[in-house]
Each structure stands twice: as C-alpha cells, then as structure tokens.
Short mmCIF file of C-alpha atoms in Angstrom, two decimals:
data_model
loop_
_atom_site.label_atom_id
_atom_site.label_comp_id
_atom_site.label_asym_id
_atom_site.label_seq_id
_atom_site.Cartn_x
_atom_site.Cartn_y
_atom_site.Cartn_z
CA MET A 11 169.35 275.23 66.40
CA ASP A 12 169.07 275.25 70.22
CA ASN A 13 169.42 272.29 72.56
CA LYS A 14 165.74 272.04 73.48
CA LEU A 15 164.16 268.61 73.48
CA SER A 16 161.63 268.22 70.69
CA ILE A 17 158.21 266.63 70.52
CA LEU A 18 156.26 266.06 67.33
CA VAL A 19 152.56 266.95 66.99
CA VAL A 20 150.75 265.69 63.89
CA ASP A 21 147.20 266.88 63.31
CA GLY A 22 145.18 267.65 60.20
CA HIS A 23 143.64 270.77 61.74
CA GLU A 24 145.76 273.91 61.95
CA GLN A 25 143.91 275.21 65.03
CA ASN A 26 144.80 272.05 66.96
CA LEU A 27 148.47 272.50 66.13
CA ARG A 28 148.39 276.13 67.30
CA ALA A 29 146.56 275.12 70.48
CA MET A 30 149.25 272.55 71.27
CA GLN A 31 152.01 275.11 70.69
CA ASP A 32 150.26 277.57 72.98
CA MET A 33 149.75 274.95 75.68
CA LEU A 34 153.47 274.11 75.74
CA ALA A 35 154.79 277.63 75.17
CA ASP A 36 156.00 277.99 78.78
CA THR A 37 158.01 274.75 78.70
CA GLU A 38 161.56 274.11 77.51
CA LEU A 39 160.24 271.91 74.71
CA GLN A 40 160.50 272.59 71.01
CA VAL A 41 157.15 271.71 69.43
CA LEU A 42 157.43 270.45 65.86
CA THR A 43 154.13 270.44 63.96
CA ALA A 44 152.99 268.60 60.85
CA ALA A 45 149.59 268.65 59.15
CA SER A 46 149.97 265.20 57.56
CA GLY A 47 151.84 261.92 57.76
CA PRO A 48 154.28 262.70 54.90
CA GLN A 49 155.18 266.05 56.51
CA ALA A 50 155.78 264.25 59.79
CA LEU A 51 158.11 261.75 58.14
CA GLU A 52 160.11 264.59 56.59
CA LEU A 53 160.54 266.19 60.02
CA LEU A 54 161.59 262.86 61.55
CA LEU A 55 164.37 262.56 59.00
CA VAL A 56 165.90 265.78 60.35
CA HIS A 57 164.90 265.95 64.02
CA GLU A 58 165.21 263.58 66.97
CA VAL A 59 162.04 263.70 69.05
CA ALA A 60 161.28 262.59 72.59
CA LEU A 61 157.56 261.98 71.96
CA ALA A 62 155.06 261.95 69.09
CA LEU A 63 151.40 263.02 69.44
CA LEU A 64 149.48 261.68 66.43
CA ASP A 65 145.94 262.45 65.34
CA VAL A 66 144.23 259.29 64.12
CA GLN A 67 142.16 260.90 61.35
CA MET A 68 144.35 262.72 58.83
CA PRO A 69 144.34 263.11 55.04
CA GLU A 70 146.69 261.04 52.86
CA MET A 71 147.93 258.88 55.72
CA ASP A 72 146.12 258.16 58.98
CA GLY A 73 147.83 258.01 62.36
CA TYR A 74 147.90 254.22 62.47
CA ARG A 75 149.86 253.98 59.22
CA LEU A 76 152.27 256.72 60.35
CA ALA A 77 152.88 254.85 63.62
CA GLU A 78 153.62 251.62 61.73
CA LEU A 79 156.16 253.42 59.54
CA MET A 80 157.79 254.95 62.60
CA ARG A 81 158.03 251.57 64.30
CA GLY A 82 159.60 250.09 61.17
CA ALA A 83 162.42 252.64 60.99
CA GLU A 84 165.51 252.24 63.18
CA ARG A 85 165.71 255.99 63.83
CA THR A 86 162.16 256.28 65.23
CA ARG A 87 161.25 252.81 66.46
CA LEU A 88 161.73 253.76 70.13
CA VAL A 89 159.86 257.08 70.01
CA PRO A 90 156.81 256.90 72.35
CA ILE A 91 153.54 257.56 70.52
CA ILE A 92 150.32 258.95 71.98
CA PHE A 93 147.24 258.82 69.77
CA LEU A 94 144.66 261.60 69.87
CA THR A 95 141.23 261.27 68.24
CA GLU A 96 137.80 262.83 68.32
CA GLY A 97 134.51 261.11 69.03
CA ALA A 98 133.20 258.71 71.62
CA PRO A 99 135.60 256.14 73.06
CA GLN A 100 135.63 252.96 70.98
CA PRO A 101 137.51 249.87 72.21
CA GLN A 102 138.42 248.75 68.70
CA CYS A 103 140.14 252.08 68.01
CA SER A 104 142.15 251.84 71.19
CA PHE A 105 143.16 248.23 70.46
CA ARG A 106 144.27 249.15 66.97
CA GLY A 107 146.30 252.05 68.37
CA TYR A 108 148.12 249.85 70.86
CA GLU A 109 148.74 247.25 68.15
CA ALA A 110 150.37 250.00 66.08
CA GLY A 111 152.81 250.67 68.92
CA ALA A 112 151.15 253.46 70.90
CA VAL A 113 151.87 253.95 74.60
CA ASP A 114 148.56 255.77 75.19
CA PHE A 115 145.28 256.56 73.43
CA LEU A 116 143.40 259.76 74.34
CA TYR A 117 140.06 261.14 73.18
CA LYS A 118 139.45 264.82 72.45
CA PRO A 119 138.82 267.13 74.12
CA VAL A 120 141.79 266.30 76.33
CA ASP A 121 142.30 267.92 79.71
CA PRO A 122 145.45 270.10 79.22
CA ARG A 123 146.73 269.21 82.70
CA VAL A 124 146.45 265.49 81.99
CA LEU A 125 148.18 265.85 78.62
CA ARG A 126 150.98 268.00 80.03
CA GLY A 127 151.55 265.47 82.81
CA LYS A 128 151.86 262.63 80.31
CA ILE A 129 154.21 264.67 78.13
CA GLU A 130 156.43 265.45 81.12
CA VAL A 131 156.66 261.75 82.04
CA PHE A 132 157.80 260.66 78.59
CA VAL A 133 160.15 263.60 78.18
CA ASP A 134 161.79 262.73 81.52
CA LEU A 135 162.16 259.11 80.40
CA TYR A 136 163.77 260.30 77.18
CA ARG A 137 166.24 262.47 79.13
CA GLN A 138 167.17 259.52 81.35
CA ARG A 139 167.62 257.21 78.36
CA ARG A 140 169.83 259.76 76.59
CA GLN A 141 171.93 260.32 79.73
CA LEU A 142 172.37 256.57 80.09
CA ALA A 143 173.46 256.28 76.45
CA GLU A 144 175.97 259.11 76.95
CA ARG A 145 177.38 257.45 80.08
CA ILE A 146 177.71 254.11 78.30
CA ALA A 147 179.50 255.80 75.39
CA ALA A 148 181.82 257.61 77.82
CA TYR A 149 182.51 254.35 79.67
CA GLU A 150 183.36 252.58 76.41
CA ARG A 151 185.75 255.38 75.42
CA LEU A 152 187.38 255.22 78.85
CA ALA A 153 187.64 251.43 78.65
CA ARG A 154 189.39 251.63 75.28
CA THR A 155 191.78 254.27 76.60
CA ASN A 156 192.48 252.24 79.74
CA ALA A 157 193.17 249.13 77.66
CA LEU A 158 195.74 250.99 75.58
CA MET A 159 197.39 252.54 78.63
CA LEU A 160 197.38 249.20 80.47
CA ALA A 161 199.05 247.45 77.56
CA ALA A 162 201.75 250.12 77.36
CA LEU A 163 202.23 250.16 81.15
CA SER A 164 202.47 246.38 81.46
CA HIS A 165 205.11 246.35 78.72
CA ASP A 166 207.06 249.10 80.50
CA ILE A 167 206.92 247.11 83.74
CA ARG A 168 207.82 243.73 82.25
CA GLU A 169 210.94 245.02 80.54
CA PRO A 170 212.74 246.23 83.72
CA LEU A 171 211.53 243.12 85.57
CA THR A 172 213.32 240.99 82.99
CA VAL A 173 216.51 242.94 83.61
CA LEU A 174 216.12 242.49 87.38
CA MET A 175 215.55 238.77 86.93
CA LEU A 176 218.74 238.38 84.88
CA ASN A 177 220.79 240.33 87.41
CA ALA A 178 219.35 238.32 90.29
CA GLU A 179 220.24 235.08 88.54
CA MET A 180 223.76 236.41 87.97
CA LEU A 181 224.15 237.15 91.70
CA ILE A 182 222.98 233.66 92.62
CA ARG A 183 225.28 231.88 90.16
CA ARG A 184 228.46 233.95 90.32
CA SER A 185 228.65 235.37 93.82
CA GLU A 186 230.62 233.49 96.47
CA LEU A 187 229.26 235.52 99.37
CA PRO A 188 226.20 233.92 101.05
CA SER A 189 224.69 237.36 101.73
CA LEU A 190 224.81 238.25 98.04
CA LYS A 191 223.38 234.89 97.06
CA GLN A 192 220.55 235.46 99.53
CA ALA A 193 219.97 238.97 98.14
CA GLY A 194 219.88 237.52 94.62
CA ALA A 195 217.39 234.86 95.67
CA ARG A 196 215.20 237.48 97.35
CA MET A 197 215.36 239.70 94.26
CA LYS A 198 214.49 236.77 91.98
CA ALA A 199 211.51 235.72 94.11
CA ALA A 200 210.18 239.27 94.36
CA THR A 201 210.58 239.79 90.62
CA THR A 202 208.75 236.54 89.87
CA MET A 203 205.84 237.51 92.09
CA LEU A 204 205.67 241.04 90.72
CA ARG A 205 205.59 239.69 87.18
CA ARG A 206 202.81 237.26 88.09
CA GLN A 207 200.81 240.01 89.77
CA VAL A 208 201.18 242.24 86.72
CA ASP A 209 199.82 239.45 84.53
CA HIS A 210 196.96 238.82 86.95
CA LEU A 211 195.99 242.50 87.24
CA VAL A 212 196.14 242.96 83.47
CA ASN A 213 193.83 239.99 83.00
CA LEU A 214 191.39 241.27 85.63
CA ALA A 215 191.35 244.76 84.16
CA GLN A 216 190.49 243.41 80.72
CA LEU A 217 187.46 241.49 81.99
CA PRO A 218 184.08 243.23 82.42
CA GLU A 219 182.72 243.14 85.96
CA THR A 220 180.09 240.55 85.04
CA GLU A 221 182.65 238.10 83.63
CA LEU A 222 184.58 237.56 86.86
CA ARG A 223 182.61 234.55 88.04
CA PRO A 224 184.28 232.43 90.70
CA ARG A 225 184.14 228.66 90.32
CA LEU A 226 183.04 227.77 93.81
CA ALA A 227 184.20 224.55 95.42
CA ARG A 228 184.54 223.26 98.96
CA GLY A 229 187.88 224.20 100.49
CA ASP A 230 189.76 225.05 103.65
CA LEU A 231 190.85 228.68 103.83
CA SER A 232 193.39 227.98 106.58
CA ARG A 233 195.06 225.21 104.58
CA LEU A 234 195.12 227.36 101.44
CA THR A 235 196.65 230.26 103.36
CA GLN A 236 199.32 228.00 104.84
CA GLN A 237 200.18 226.73 101.36
CA ARG A 238 200.59 230.28 100.07
CA LEU A 239 202.71 231.29 103.08
CA HIS A 240 205.08 228.39 102.43
CA ALA A 241 205.28 228.98 98.69
CA SER A 242 208.90 229.71 97.86
CA ALA A 243 208.05 232.97 96.07
CA ASN A 244 206.25 234.26 99.18
CA GLU A 245 208.74 232.97 101.74
CA ALA A 246 211.57 234.74 99.94
CA LEU A 247 209.77 238.08 100.39
CA MET A 248 209.62 237.90 104.19
CA TRP A 249 212.37 239.77 106.03
CA ALA A 250 211.17 238.19 109.27
CA PRO A 251 209.33 234.91 109.95
CA SER A 252 205.57 235.14 109.55
CA SER A 253 203.00 233.53 111.84
CA LEU A 254 199.68 231.84 111.06
CA ALA A 255 196.87 231.35 113.57
CA SER A 256 193.54 229.67 112.86
CA ALA A 257 190.34 229.53 114.88
CA GLY A 258 187.04 227.74 114.38
CA ASP A 259 185.84 225.92 111.28
CA THR A 260 187.80 227.38 108.36
CA GLU A 261 186.07 225.39 105.61
CA GLY A 262 183.84 227.11 103.10
CA GLU A 263 182.98 227.44 99.44
CA PHE A 264 185.22 229.65 97.28
CA ASP A 265 187.33 229.75 94.14
CA ALA A 266 190.70 228.50 95.39
CA GLY A 267 192.59 229.89 92.38
CA LEU A 268 191.23 233.42 92.73
CA VAL A 269 191.53 233.43 96.54
CA ALA A 270 195.13 232.19 96.28
CA GLU A 271 195.93 235.12 93.99
CA ALA A 272 194.26 237.48 96.48
CA ILE A 273 196.33 236.02 99.34
CA ASP A 274 199.54 236.31 97.32
CA HIS A 275 198.83 239.95 96.54
CA LEU A 276 198.01 240.80 100.16
CA LEU A 277 201.22 239.07 101.29
CA LEU A 278 203.17 240.99 98.67
CA GLN A 279 201.76 244.32 99.88
CA ALA A 280 202.34 243.39 103.50
CA ALA A 281 205.93 242.30 102.88
CA THR A 282 206.63 245.41 100.84
CA HIS A 283 205.55 247.78 103.58
CA ALA A 284 206.34 245.76 106.73
CA GLY A 285 210.10 245.81 106.16
CA ASP A 286 211.81 243.75 108.88
CA ARG A 287 208.63 243.57 111.00
CA PRO A 288 207.00 240.14 111.31
CA ILE A 289 203.75 239.61 109.43
CA ARG A 290 200.81 238.12 111.36
CA VAL A 291 198.25 236.04 109.47
CA GLU A 292 194.95 234.90 111.01
CA VAL A 293 192.13 232.79 109.60
CA ASP A 294 188.94 233.22 111.61
CA GLY A 295 186.19 230.65 111.14
CA THR A 296 184.32 231.29 114.38
CA THR A 297 181.36 233.00 112.74
CA ARG A 298 178.61 230.91 111.14
CA ARG A 299 178.19 232.73 107.84
CA SER A 300 181.64 233.98 106.89
CA LEU A 301 185.37 233.33 106.85
CA LEU A 302 187.85 236.07 107.69
CA LEU A 303 191.48 236.32 106.60
CA ARG A 304 193.51 238.96 108.43
CA ILE A 305 197.03 239.95 107.43
CA GLY A 306 198.76 242.62 109.50
CA PHE A 307 201.98 244.01 110.91
CA ASP A 308 203.09 246.66 113.36
CA GLY A 309 203.72 250.11 111.97
CA VAL A 310 201.72 252.78 110.16
CA LEU A 311 201.86 253.31 106.43
CA ALA A 312 203.38 256.47 105.03
CA GLU A 313 200.88 258.76 103.31
CA PRO A 314 201.80 257.79 99.71
CA ALA A 315 201.52 254.07 100.56
CA ALA A 316 198.18 254.59 102.35
CA LEU A 317 196.86 256.52 99.36
CA TYR A 318 197.97 253.74 97.01
CA LEU A 319 196.37 250.99 99.07
CA PHE A 320 193.34 252.63 100.63
CA GLY A 321 192.51 255.48 98.26
CA PRO A 322 191.87 259.14 99.12
CA GLY A 323 188.90 258.50 101.41
CA SER A 324 189.16 257.67 105.09
CA THR A 325 188.38 254.08 106.07
CA VAL A 326 186.14 253.18 108.98
CA GLU A 327 186.60 250.01 111.01
CA GLY A 328 183.75 247.58 110.38
CA ILE A 329 182.46 249.11 107.16
CA ALA A 330 182.02 246.29 104.67
CA ALA A 331 182.81 248.14 101.44
CA PRO A 332 185.16 251.10 101.94
CA GLN A 333 186.95 252.67 99.04
CA VAL A 334 190.23 251.04 98.10
CA GLY A 335 193.13 252.41 96.14
CA PRO A 336 194.72 250.99 93.00
CA GLY A 337 197.02 248.74 95.04
CA LEU A 338 194.09 246.66 96.35
CA GLN A 339 191.51 246.91 93.58
CA GLY A 340 192.32 243.47 92.21
CA VAL A 341 191.86 241.82 95.61
CA GLU A 342 188.74 243.85 96.33
CA ARG A 343 187.26 242.74 93.03
CA ILE A 344 187.89 239.09 93.87
CA ALA A 345 186.21 239.65 97.23
CA ARG A 346 183.15 241.28 95.65
CA ALA A 347 182.91 238.51 93.04
CA HIS A 348 182.49 236.08 95.95
CA GLY A 349 179.96 238.36 97.66
CA GLY A 350 182.53 239.36 100.26
CA SER A 351 184.54 242.47 101.06
CA LEU A 352 187.99 243.84 101.73
CA ILE A 353 188.81 246.22 104.58
CA GLY A 354 192.14 247.94 105.07
CA SER A 355 193.29 250.21 107.88
CA SER A 356 196.51 251.71 109.22
CA PRO A 357 195.66 253.90 112.23
CA GLN A 358 198.21 255.26 114.65
CA GLY A 359 198.89 252.87 117.50
CA HIS A 360 197.16 249.87 115.89
CA GLY A 361 199.42 248.92 113.01
CA THR A 362 198.38 248.03 109.48
CA ARG A 363 195.81 245.36 108.68
CA PHE A 364 194.04 243.90 105.67
CA GLU A 365 190.87 241.89 106.27
CA LEU A 366 189.34 239.74 103.53
CA MET A 367 185.82 238.48 104.23
CA LEU A 368 184.32 235.60 102.23
CA PRO A 369 180.81 234.17 102.67
CA ARG A 370 181.01 230.62 103.95
CA GLY A 371 178.59 229.33 101.31
CA TRP A 372 177.21 225.83 101.76
CA ALA A 373 178.60 225.56 105.30
CA GLU A 374 176.49 228.45 106.60
CA LEU A 375 173.35 226.40 105.89
CA GLY A 376 174.51 223.38 107.85
#
C-alpha cells in the first residue's frame, strides 16, 4: 500500500465511479469506490480517508443513512462529506444533507473544475490536520523524555550540592582562619541559591506554557530589587560591592514572587561571570508603559558562557524577543508570562548586560 491520501466515492452507478476515477487520475489521490453503503462501510473499516463523496440515491442504504453512520463512529466522525445527487435543486434535500453532517451539497451534472477545487481544499485541510496531530504527538513524546531527563539531572545536581553544603558548613564551624570561614560562607550561600534555582527551574519546566500565570499585584520594582540585592544568599555571591540606581516611577503591576526569582537568577548569572568586577543594577521607570531592570558588569563573556546564556544566534540591541540560551530560559519565560521580554548582550567594548522589561500595567493607564 502506498502513502497516497485516499478519498471515498460512493455511487450506485458504475459509470459515475469510473468517471470520478478518470477525473482524478492525474492527482496524487487514491480513489476508493463503493457501489453501496455497506461496501463503503467495509472500506472505511480498513482505510483512512480525507474526504467522502456520497450519492444520495443508492440501493440498500441511501447517502443520508450512510452519513449518519459515519458521524456516529469515532473513526469516521471527522471525515468531511460532500453529497452528490441528480435532479433539480430542492431546498429540503440540501437541508437534510446538512443535518446529516455534510459540508457541501452538489447537484449533477457537476462542473469537474468546481469539484476538483473543492476536493483540493478538503484534502489540504486533512493534510494540515494530520501534520498538526503528528507534531502534537512528537511534542508529547519529547515532553515525556524531557521530564525523565530533568528528573535524573536534578537528582545528579542535588547530590553534589549536598556534599558542598556539608563541606561549607564544616569550614565555617571548624576553621579558625577568617579567610576560610568567609570562603565557607560564600560556598554555603552559593550552594543554597543554586539548589533553589534548580528547584525553581524544575518546577517551571514541568508546567505547560499556558499554566504559568502571574498573580499581578501593585508593587515597586526598585524596592523589590533592593530587597533581593540585600538578601544574604545574594550578598554572599558578590566578590565586589554592587550598586543600585533608580530613576522615575518604579511602581507597576507584577507577580512579586516570580519577578524576585527572575532577579535572583540574573544576579546569580552576573555574579558567576563578573568575577571580582562590580555589578551595576538599574531600575528605570522613566517610560510610561514599562519598567526596565538592567543588570550589568564590565567584561565580555567567553564563548561557552555566551552560548549558554544567549543561545547560538546573535542578539541585536533593542530587539524585544531575541533567542536566549538554556541559562536564561527560566527568566525569559517569566518575562513573557508578564507580557514583557528579556534582552542579553555582551559585545566587545560595552560589557555584559541583561535587561528585563515588564509592562507597567495599571500605572500606564493613569
């Protein structure tokens, strides 16, 4: 059996079946023919069809009854049906055909060009529906695979983090050297944040896109950013003092919990790659419709780090939705859930910068 799409033609007259086969001989369609309703049902048990052309007047079972049986079966309930009949147009016949589930009702003789055009439309729709079903099935398989890999990966990450946490605590408690105590405290804080980010990313990855719905409430982005900067887990990550500058009205409507997690993750990435360079944080509320959070530092990312954070594509300054790498996907998803965006760049001579944009919400209407 080849991979041609099939259509079913049911007609009580053999010459009509041959004429339909001849008319569609130059197409890539496989034309299945049946001289009665029972023969058509037997074919439908074996073949999947993109369209059914049914003659109304047939022996044993008329086209209306065949259409009702097709609509009542799970396998064929979505197959488009076009009725063909002889005689003068009669409104009651057309109404009955549409009530039986037909998508069209044509009277013989039918213009071959018109019929071929209708067939092409429904065959194209069938192809699109089948492609969509295949993509959904592939996405579901990928989602199941990703869930398994994510569970295994998170376990593999948590185990060494536990070991690091125990060793950091041992340095803090048993060392008499201040430098070692400080190193232990830094290690403990970084391990705590990494563990929290792993939990957060695992939770985000397990949620479908449509289920990440921020709980919007009035808040001050500058105040929230200051709180996260002074959180002990974040302060311990900084090799050099960080700075915070605010401008304009920094109040807006956002999910403080999700945005706090986004800020923490951006600070973690900045601290990881800034080294002993100071980190600059800015909250810009000078525009009417949006709030901007910028986190940056001097220095250009190495190629592996840039690939991890920004992905393989090149980023363009000012583009609202550039591609991001796996290191920023969680933050970018939070931004998109708010209707905002995340931009990252690390060009030569300009340093590295992350820019999170959030719509202001209620305030933009004031």
